[in-house]
mmCIF file with all atom_site columns, C-alpha atoms in Angstrom:
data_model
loop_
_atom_site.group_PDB
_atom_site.id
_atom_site.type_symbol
_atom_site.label_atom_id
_atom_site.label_alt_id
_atom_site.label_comp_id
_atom_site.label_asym_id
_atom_site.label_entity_id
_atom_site.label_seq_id
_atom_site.pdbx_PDB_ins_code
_atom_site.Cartn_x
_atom_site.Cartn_y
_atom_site.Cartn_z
_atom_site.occupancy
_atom_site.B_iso_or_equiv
_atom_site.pdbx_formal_charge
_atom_site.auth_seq_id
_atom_site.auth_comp_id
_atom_site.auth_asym_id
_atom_site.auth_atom_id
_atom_site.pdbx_PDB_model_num
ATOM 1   C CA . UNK Q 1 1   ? -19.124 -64.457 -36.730 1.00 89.00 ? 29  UNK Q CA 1
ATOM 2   C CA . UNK Q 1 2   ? -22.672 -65.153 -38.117 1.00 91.00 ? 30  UNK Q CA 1
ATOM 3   C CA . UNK Q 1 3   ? -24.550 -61.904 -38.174 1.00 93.00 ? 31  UNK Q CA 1
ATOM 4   C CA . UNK Q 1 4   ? -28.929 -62.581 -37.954 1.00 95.00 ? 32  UNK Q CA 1
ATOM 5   C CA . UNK Q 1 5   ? -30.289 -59.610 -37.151 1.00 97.00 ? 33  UNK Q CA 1
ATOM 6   C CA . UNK Q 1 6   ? -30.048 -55.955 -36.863 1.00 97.00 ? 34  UNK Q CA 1
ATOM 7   C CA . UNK Q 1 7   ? -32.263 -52.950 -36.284 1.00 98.00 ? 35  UNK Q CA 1
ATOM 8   C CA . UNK Q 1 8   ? -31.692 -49.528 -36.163 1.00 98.00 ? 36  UNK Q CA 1
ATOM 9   C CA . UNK Q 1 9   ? -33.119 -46.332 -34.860 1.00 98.00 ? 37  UNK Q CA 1
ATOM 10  C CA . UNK Q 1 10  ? -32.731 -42.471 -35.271 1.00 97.00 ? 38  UNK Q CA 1
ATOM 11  C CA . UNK Q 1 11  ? -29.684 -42.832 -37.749 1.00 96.00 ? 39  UNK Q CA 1
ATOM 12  C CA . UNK Q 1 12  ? -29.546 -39.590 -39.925 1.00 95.00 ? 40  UNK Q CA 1
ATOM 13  C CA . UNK Q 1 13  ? -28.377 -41.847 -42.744 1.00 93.00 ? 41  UNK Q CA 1
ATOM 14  C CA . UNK Q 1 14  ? -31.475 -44.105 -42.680 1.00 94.00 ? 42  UNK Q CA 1
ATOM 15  C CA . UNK Q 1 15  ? -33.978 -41.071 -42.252 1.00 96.00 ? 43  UNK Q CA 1
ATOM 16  C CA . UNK Q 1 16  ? -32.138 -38.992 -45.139 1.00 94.00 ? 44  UNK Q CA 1
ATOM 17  C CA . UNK Q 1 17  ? -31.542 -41.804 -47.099 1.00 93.00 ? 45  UNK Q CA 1
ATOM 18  C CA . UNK Q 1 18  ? -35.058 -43.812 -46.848 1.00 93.00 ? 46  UNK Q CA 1
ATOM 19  C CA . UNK Q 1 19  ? -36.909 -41.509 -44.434 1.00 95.00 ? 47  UNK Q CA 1
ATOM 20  C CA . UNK Q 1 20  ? -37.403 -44.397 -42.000 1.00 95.00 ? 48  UNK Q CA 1
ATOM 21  C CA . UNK Q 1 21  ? -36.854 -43.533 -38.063 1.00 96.00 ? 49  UNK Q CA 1
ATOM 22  C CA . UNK Q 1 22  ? -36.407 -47.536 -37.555 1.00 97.00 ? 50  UNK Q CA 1
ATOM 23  C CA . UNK Q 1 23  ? -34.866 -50.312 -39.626 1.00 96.00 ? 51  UNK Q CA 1
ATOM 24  C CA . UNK Q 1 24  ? -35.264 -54.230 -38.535 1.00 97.00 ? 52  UNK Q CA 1
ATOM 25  C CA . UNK Q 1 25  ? -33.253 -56.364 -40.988 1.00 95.00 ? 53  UNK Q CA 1
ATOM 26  C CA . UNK Q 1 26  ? -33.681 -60.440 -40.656 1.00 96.00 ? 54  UNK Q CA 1
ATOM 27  C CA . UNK Q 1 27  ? -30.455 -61.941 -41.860 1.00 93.00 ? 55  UNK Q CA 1
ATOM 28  C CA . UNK Q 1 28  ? -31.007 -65.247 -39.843 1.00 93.00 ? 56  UNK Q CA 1
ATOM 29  C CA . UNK Q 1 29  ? -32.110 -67.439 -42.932 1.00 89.00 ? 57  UNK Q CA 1
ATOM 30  C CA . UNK Q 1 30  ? -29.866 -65.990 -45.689 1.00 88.00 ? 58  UNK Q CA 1
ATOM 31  C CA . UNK Q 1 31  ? -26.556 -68.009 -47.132 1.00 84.00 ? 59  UNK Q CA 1
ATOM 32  C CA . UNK Q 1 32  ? -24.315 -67.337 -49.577 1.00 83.00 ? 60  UNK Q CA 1
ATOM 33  C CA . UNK Q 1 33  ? -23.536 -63.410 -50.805 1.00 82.00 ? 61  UNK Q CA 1
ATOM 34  C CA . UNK Q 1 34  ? -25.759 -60.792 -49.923 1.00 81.00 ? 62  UNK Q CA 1
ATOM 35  C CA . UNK Q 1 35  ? -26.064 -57.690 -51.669 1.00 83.00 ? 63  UNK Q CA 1
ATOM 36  C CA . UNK Q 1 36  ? -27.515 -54.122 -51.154 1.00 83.00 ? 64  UNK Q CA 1
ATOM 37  C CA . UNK Q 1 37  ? -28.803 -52.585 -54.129 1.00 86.00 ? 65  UNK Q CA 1
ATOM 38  C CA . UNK Q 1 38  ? -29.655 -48.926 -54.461 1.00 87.00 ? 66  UNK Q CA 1
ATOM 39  C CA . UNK Q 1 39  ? -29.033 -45.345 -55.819 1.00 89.00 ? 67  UNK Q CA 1
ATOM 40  C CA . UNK Q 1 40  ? -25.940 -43.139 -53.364 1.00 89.00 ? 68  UNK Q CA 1
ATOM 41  C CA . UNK Q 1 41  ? -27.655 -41.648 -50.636 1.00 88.00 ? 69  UNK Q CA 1
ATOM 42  C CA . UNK Q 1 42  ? -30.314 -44.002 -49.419 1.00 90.00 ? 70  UNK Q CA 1
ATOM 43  C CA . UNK Q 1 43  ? -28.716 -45.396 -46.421 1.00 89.00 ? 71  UNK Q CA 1
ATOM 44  C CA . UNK Q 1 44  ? -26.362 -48.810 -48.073 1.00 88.00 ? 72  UNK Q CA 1
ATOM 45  C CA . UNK Q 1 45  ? -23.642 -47.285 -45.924 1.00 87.00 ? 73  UNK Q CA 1
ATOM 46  C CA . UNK Q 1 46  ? -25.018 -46.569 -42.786 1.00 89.00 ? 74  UNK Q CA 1
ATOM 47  C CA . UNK Q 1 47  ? -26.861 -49.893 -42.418 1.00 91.00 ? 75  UNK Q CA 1
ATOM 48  C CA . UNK Q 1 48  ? -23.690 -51.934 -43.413 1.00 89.00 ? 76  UNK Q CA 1
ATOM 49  C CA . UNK Q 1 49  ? -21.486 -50.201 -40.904 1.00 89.00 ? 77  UNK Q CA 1
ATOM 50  C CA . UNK Q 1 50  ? -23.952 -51.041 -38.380 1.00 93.00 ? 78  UNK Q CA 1
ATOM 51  C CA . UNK Q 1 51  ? -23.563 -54.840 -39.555 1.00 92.00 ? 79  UNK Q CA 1
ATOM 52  C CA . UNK Q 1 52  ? -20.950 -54.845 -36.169 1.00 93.00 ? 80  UNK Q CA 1
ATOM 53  C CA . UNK Q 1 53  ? -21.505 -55.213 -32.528 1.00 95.00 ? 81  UNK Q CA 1
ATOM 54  C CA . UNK Q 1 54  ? -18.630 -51.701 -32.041 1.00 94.00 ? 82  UNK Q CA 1
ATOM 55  C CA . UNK Q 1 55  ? -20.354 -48.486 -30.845 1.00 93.00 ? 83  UNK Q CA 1
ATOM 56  C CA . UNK Q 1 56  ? -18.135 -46.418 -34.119 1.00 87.00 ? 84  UNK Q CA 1
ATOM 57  C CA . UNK Q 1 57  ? -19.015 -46.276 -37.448 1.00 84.00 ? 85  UNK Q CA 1
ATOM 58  C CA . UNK Q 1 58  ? -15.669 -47.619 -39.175 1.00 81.00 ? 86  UNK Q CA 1
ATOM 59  C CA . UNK Q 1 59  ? -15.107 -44.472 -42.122 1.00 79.00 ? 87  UNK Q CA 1
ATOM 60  C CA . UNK Q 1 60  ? -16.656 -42.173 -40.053 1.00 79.00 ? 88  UNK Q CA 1
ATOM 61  C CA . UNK Q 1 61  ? -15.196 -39.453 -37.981 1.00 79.00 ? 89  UNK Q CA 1
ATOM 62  C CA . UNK Q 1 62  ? -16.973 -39.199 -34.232 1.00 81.00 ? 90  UNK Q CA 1
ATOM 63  C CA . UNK Q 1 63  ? -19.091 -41.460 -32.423 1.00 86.00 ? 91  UNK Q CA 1
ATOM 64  C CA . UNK Q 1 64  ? -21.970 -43.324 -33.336 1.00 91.00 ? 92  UNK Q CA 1
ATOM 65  C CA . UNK Q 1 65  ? -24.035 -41.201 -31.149 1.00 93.00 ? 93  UNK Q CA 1
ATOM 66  C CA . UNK Q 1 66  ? -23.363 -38.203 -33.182 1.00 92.00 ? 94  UNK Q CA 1
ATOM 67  C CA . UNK Q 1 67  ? -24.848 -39.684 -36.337 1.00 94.00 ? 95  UNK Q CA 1
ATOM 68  C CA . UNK Q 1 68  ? -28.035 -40.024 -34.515 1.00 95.00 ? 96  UNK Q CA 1
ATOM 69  C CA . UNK Q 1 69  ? -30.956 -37.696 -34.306 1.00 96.00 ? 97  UNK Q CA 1
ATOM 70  C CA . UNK Q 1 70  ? -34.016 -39.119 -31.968 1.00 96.00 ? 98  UNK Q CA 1
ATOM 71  C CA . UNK Q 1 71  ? -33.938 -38.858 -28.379 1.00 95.00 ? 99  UNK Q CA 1
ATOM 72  C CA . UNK Q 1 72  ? -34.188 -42.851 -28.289 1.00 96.00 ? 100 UNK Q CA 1
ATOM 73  C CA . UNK Q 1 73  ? -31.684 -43.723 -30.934 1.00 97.00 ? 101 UNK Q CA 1
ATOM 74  C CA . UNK Q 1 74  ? -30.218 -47.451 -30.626 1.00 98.00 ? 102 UNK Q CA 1
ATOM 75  C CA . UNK Q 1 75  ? -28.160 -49.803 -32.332 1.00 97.00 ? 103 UNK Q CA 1
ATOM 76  C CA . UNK Q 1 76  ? -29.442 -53.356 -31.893 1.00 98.00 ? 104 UNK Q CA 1
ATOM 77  C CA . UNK Q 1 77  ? -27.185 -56.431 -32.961 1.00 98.00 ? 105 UNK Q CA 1
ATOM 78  C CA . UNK Q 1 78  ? -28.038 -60.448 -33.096 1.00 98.00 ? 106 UNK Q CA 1
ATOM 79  C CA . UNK Q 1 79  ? -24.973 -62.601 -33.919 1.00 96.00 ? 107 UNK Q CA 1
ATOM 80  C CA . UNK Q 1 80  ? -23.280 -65.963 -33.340 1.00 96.00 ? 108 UNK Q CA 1
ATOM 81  C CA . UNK Q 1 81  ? -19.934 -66.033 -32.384 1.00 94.00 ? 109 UNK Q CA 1
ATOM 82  C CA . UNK Q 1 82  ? -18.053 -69.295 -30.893 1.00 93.00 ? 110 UNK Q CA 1
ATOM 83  C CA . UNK Q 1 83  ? -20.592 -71.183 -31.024 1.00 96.00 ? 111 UNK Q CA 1
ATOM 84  C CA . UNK Q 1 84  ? -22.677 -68.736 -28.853 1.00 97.00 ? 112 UNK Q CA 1
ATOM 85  C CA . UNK Q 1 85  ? -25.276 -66.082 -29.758 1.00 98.00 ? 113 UNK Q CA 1
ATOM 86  C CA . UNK Q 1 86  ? -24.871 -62.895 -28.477 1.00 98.00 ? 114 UNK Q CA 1
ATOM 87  C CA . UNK Q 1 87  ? -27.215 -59.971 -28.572 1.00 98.00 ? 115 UNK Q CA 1
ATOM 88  C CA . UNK Q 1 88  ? -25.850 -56.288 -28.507 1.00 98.00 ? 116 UNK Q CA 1
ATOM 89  C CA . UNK Q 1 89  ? -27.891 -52.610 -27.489 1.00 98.00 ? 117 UNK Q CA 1
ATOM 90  C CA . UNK Q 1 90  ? -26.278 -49.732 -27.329 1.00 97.00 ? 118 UNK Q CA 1
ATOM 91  C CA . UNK Q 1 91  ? -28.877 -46.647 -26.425 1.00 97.00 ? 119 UNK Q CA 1
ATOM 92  C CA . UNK Q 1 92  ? -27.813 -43.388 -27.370 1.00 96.00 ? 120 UNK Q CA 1
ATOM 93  C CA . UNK Q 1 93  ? -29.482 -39.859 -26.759 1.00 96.00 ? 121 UNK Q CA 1
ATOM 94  C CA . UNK Q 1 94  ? -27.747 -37.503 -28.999 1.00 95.00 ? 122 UNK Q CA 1
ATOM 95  C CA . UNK Q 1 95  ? -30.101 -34.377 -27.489 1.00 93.00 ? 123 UNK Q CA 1
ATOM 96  C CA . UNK Q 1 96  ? -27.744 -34.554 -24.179 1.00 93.00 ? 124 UNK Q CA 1
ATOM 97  C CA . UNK Q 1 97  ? -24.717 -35.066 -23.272 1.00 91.00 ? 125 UNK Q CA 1
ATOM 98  C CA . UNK Q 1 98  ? -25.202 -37.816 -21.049 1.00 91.00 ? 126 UNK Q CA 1
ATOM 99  C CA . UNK Q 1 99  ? -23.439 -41.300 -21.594 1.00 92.00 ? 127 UNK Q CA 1
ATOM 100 C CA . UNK Q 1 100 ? -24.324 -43.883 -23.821 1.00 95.00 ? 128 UNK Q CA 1
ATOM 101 C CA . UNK Q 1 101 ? -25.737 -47.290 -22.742 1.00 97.00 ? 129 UNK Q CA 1
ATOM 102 C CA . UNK Q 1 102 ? -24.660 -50.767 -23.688 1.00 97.00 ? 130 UNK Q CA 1
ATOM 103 C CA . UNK Q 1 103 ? -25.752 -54.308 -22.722 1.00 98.00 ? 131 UNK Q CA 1
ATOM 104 C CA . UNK Q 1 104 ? -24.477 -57.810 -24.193 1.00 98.00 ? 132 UNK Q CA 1
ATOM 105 C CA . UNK Q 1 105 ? -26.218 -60.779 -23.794 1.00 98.00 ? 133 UNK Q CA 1
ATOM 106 C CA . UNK Q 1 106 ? -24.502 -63.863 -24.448 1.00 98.00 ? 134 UNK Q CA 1
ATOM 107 C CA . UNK Q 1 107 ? -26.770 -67.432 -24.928 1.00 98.00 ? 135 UNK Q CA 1
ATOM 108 C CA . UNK Q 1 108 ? -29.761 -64.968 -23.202 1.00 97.00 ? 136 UNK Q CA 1
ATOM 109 C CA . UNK Q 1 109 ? -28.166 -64.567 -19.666 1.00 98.00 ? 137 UNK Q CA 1
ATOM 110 C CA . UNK Q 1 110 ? -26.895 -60.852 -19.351 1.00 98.00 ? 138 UNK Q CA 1
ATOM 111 C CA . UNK Q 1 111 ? -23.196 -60.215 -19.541 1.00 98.00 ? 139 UNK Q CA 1
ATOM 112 C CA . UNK Q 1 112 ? -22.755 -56.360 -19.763 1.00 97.00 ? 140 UNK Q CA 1
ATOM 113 C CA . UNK Q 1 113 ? -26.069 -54.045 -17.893 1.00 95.00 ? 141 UNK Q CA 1
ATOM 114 C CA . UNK Q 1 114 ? -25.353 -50.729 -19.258 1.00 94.00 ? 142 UNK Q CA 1
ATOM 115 C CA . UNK Q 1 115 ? -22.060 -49.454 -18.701 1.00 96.00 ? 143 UNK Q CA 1
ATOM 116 C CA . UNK Q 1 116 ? -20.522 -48.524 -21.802 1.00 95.00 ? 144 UNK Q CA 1
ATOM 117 C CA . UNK Q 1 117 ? -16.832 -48.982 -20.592 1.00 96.00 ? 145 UNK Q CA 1
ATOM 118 C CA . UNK Q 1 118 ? -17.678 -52.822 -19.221 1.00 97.00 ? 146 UNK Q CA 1
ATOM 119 C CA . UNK Q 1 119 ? -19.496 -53.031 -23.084 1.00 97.00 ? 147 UNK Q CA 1
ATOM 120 C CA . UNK Q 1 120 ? -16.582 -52.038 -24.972 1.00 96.00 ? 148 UNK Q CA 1
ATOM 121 C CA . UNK Q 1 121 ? -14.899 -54.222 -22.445 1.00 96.00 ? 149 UNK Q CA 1
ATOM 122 C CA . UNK Q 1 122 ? -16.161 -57.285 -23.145 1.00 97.00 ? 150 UNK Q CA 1
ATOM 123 C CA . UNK Q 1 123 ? -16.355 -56.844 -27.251 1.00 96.00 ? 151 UNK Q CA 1
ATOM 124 C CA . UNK Q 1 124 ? -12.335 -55.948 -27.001 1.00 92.00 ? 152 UNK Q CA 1
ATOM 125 C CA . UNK Q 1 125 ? -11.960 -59.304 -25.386 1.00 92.00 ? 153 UNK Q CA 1
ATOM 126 C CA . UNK Q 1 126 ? -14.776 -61.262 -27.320 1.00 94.00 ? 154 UNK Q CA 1
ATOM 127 C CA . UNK Q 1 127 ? -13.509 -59.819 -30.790 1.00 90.00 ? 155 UNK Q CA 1
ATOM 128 C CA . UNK Q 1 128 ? -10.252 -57.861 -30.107 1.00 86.00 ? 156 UNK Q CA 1
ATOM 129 C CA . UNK Q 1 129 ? -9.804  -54.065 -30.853 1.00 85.00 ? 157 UNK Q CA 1
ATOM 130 C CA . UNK Q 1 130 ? -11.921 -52.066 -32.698 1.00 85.00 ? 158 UNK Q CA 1
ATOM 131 C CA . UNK Q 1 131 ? -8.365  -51.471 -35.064 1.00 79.00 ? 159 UNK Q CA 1
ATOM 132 C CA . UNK Q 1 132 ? -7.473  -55.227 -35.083 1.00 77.00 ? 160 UNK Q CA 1
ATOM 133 C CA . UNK Q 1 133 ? -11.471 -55.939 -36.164 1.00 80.00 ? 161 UNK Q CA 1
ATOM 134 C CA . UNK Q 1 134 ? -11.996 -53.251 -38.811 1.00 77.00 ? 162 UNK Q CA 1
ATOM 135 C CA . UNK Q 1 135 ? -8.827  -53.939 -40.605 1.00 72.00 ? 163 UNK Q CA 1
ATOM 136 C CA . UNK Q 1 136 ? -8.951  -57.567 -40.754 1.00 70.00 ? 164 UNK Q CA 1
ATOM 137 C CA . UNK Q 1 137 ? -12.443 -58.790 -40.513 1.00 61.00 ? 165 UNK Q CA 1
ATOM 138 C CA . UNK Q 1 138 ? -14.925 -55.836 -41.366 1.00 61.00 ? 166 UNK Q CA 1
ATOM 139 C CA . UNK Q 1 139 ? -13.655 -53.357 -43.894 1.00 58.00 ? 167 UNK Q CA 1
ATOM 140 C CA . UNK Q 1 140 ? -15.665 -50.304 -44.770 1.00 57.00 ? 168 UNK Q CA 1
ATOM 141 C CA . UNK Q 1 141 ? -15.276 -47.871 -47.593 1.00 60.00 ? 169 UNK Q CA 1
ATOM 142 C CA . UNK Q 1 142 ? -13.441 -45.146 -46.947 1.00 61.00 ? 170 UNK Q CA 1
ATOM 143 C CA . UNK Q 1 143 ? -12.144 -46.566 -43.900 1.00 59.00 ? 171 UNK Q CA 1
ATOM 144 C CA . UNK Q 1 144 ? -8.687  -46.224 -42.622 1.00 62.00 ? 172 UNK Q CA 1
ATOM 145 C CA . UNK Q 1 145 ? -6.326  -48.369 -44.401 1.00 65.00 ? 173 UNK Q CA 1
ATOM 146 C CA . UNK Q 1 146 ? -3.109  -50.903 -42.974 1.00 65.00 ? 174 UNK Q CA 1
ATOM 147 C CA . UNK Q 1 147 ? -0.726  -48.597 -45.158 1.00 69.00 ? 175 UNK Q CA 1
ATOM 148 C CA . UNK Q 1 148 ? -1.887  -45.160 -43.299 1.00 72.00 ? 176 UNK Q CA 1
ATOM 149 C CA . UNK Q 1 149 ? -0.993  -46.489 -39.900 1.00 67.00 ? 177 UNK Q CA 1
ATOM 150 C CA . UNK Q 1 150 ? 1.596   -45.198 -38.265 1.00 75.00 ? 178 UNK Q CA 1
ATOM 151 C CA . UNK Q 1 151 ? 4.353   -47.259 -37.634 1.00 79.00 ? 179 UNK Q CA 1
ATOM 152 C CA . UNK Q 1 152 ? 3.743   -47.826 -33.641 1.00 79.00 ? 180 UNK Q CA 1
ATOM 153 C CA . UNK Q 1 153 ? -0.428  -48.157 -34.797 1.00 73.00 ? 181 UNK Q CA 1
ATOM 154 C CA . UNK Q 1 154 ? 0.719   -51.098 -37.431 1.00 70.00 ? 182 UNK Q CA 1
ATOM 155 C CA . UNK Q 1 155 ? 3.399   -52.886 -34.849 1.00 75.00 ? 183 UNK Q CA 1
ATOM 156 C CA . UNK Q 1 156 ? 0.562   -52.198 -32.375 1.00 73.00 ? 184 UNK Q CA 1
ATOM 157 C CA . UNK Q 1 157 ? -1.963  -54.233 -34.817 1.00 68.00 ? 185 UNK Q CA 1
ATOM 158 C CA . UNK Q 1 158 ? 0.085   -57.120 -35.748 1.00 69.00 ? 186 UNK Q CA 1
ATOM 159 C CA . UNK Q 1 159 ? 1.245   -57.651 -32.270 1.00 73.00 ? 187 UNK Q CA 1
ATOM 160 C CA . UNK Q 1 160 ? -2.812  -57.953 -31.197 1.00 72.00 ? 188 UNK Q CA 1
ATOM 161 C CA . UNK Q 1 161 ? -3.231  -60.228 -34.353 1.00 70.00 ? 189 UNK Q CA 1
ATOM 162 C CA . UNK Q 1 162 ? 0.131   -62.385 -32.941 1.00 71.00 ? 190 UNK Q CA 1
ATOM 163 C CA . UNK Q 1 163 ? -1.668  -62.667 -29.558 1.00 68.00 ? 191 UNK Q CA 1
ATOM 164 C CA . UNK Q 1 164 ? 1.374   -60.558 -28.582 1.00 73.00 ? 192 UNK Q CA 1
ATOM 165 C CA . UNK Q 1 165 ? -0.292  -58.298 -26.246 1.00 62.00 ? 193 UNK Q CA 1
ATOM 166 C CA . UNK Q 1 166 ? -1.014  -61.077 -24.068 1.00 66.00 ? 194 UNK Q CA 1
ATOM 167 C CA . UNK Q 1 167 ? 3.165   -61.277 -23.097 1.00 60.00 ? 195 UNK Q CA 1
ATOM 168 C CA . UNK Q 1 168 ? 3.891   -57.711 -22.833 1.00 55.00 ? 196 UNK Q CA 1
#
């Protein structure tokens, strides 16, 4: 997975931290290792654990939705995966209770138009589990770790990461 692009909006972390609403980060012509550079507070965290196409923030309790403050909050996501790009939105309104929204697009033609079931879906079957992804490819700080699964969570993990699950 090749991450370009993100941007973010209404994400307490980014308005506490920087006191930006919105956040567009171009990652498309960087190589090699990136780092984020700044004093605890200003937002590092929140825009790294963003850095993934799932609608939770890794070493975070609750949803993404209630980290958000703007009517019109969103999580936007640009990445190549398979040789394919794909392009990720999930819309959240954290001032109701109604559902999120998701879409995936995948080489520009739509693949997922809103429902956030058929999103979470697709990234499941694109990527695996949010559990097999955040504790193999994307670890957070502060994020569950392998040895505080339970044992049917761990034999649960490996057997996704064996391809397993595709026999049972």
């Amino acid at each position: 997975m090749k991450l370009n692009r993100v941007k973010l909006q209404g994400l307490i972390g980014l308005y506490k931290g920087m006191g930006v609403e919105t956040i567009d980060l171009d990652l498309s012509g960087l190589s090699g290792l990136i780092a984020l550079e700044g004093d605890n507070g200003k937002g590092k965290t929140t825009l790294l654990e963003n850095l993934q196409p799932f609608r939770t923030l890794p070493s975070r309790k609750l949803t993404l939705k209630s980290h958000c403050y703007l009517k019109n909050s969103f999580k936007e996501l640009w990445f190549d995966f398979g040789g394919d790009q794909y392009h990720t939105l999930v819309k959240m309104d954290p001032t109701t209770t109604v559902s999120d929204e998701g879409f995936i697009w995948k080489n520009d033609e739509p693949q997922v138009n809103g429902k956030v079931s058929e999103f979470d879906k697709y990234l499941n079957k694109l990527l695996g589990s949010p559990s097999l992804y955040f504790n193999s490819i994307f670890c957070a700080q502060n994020s569950q770790k392998m040895s505080d699964l339970r044992p049917s969570e761990l034999k649960q993990l490996f057997a996704e990461f064996l391809r397993l699950d595709r026999y049972i």
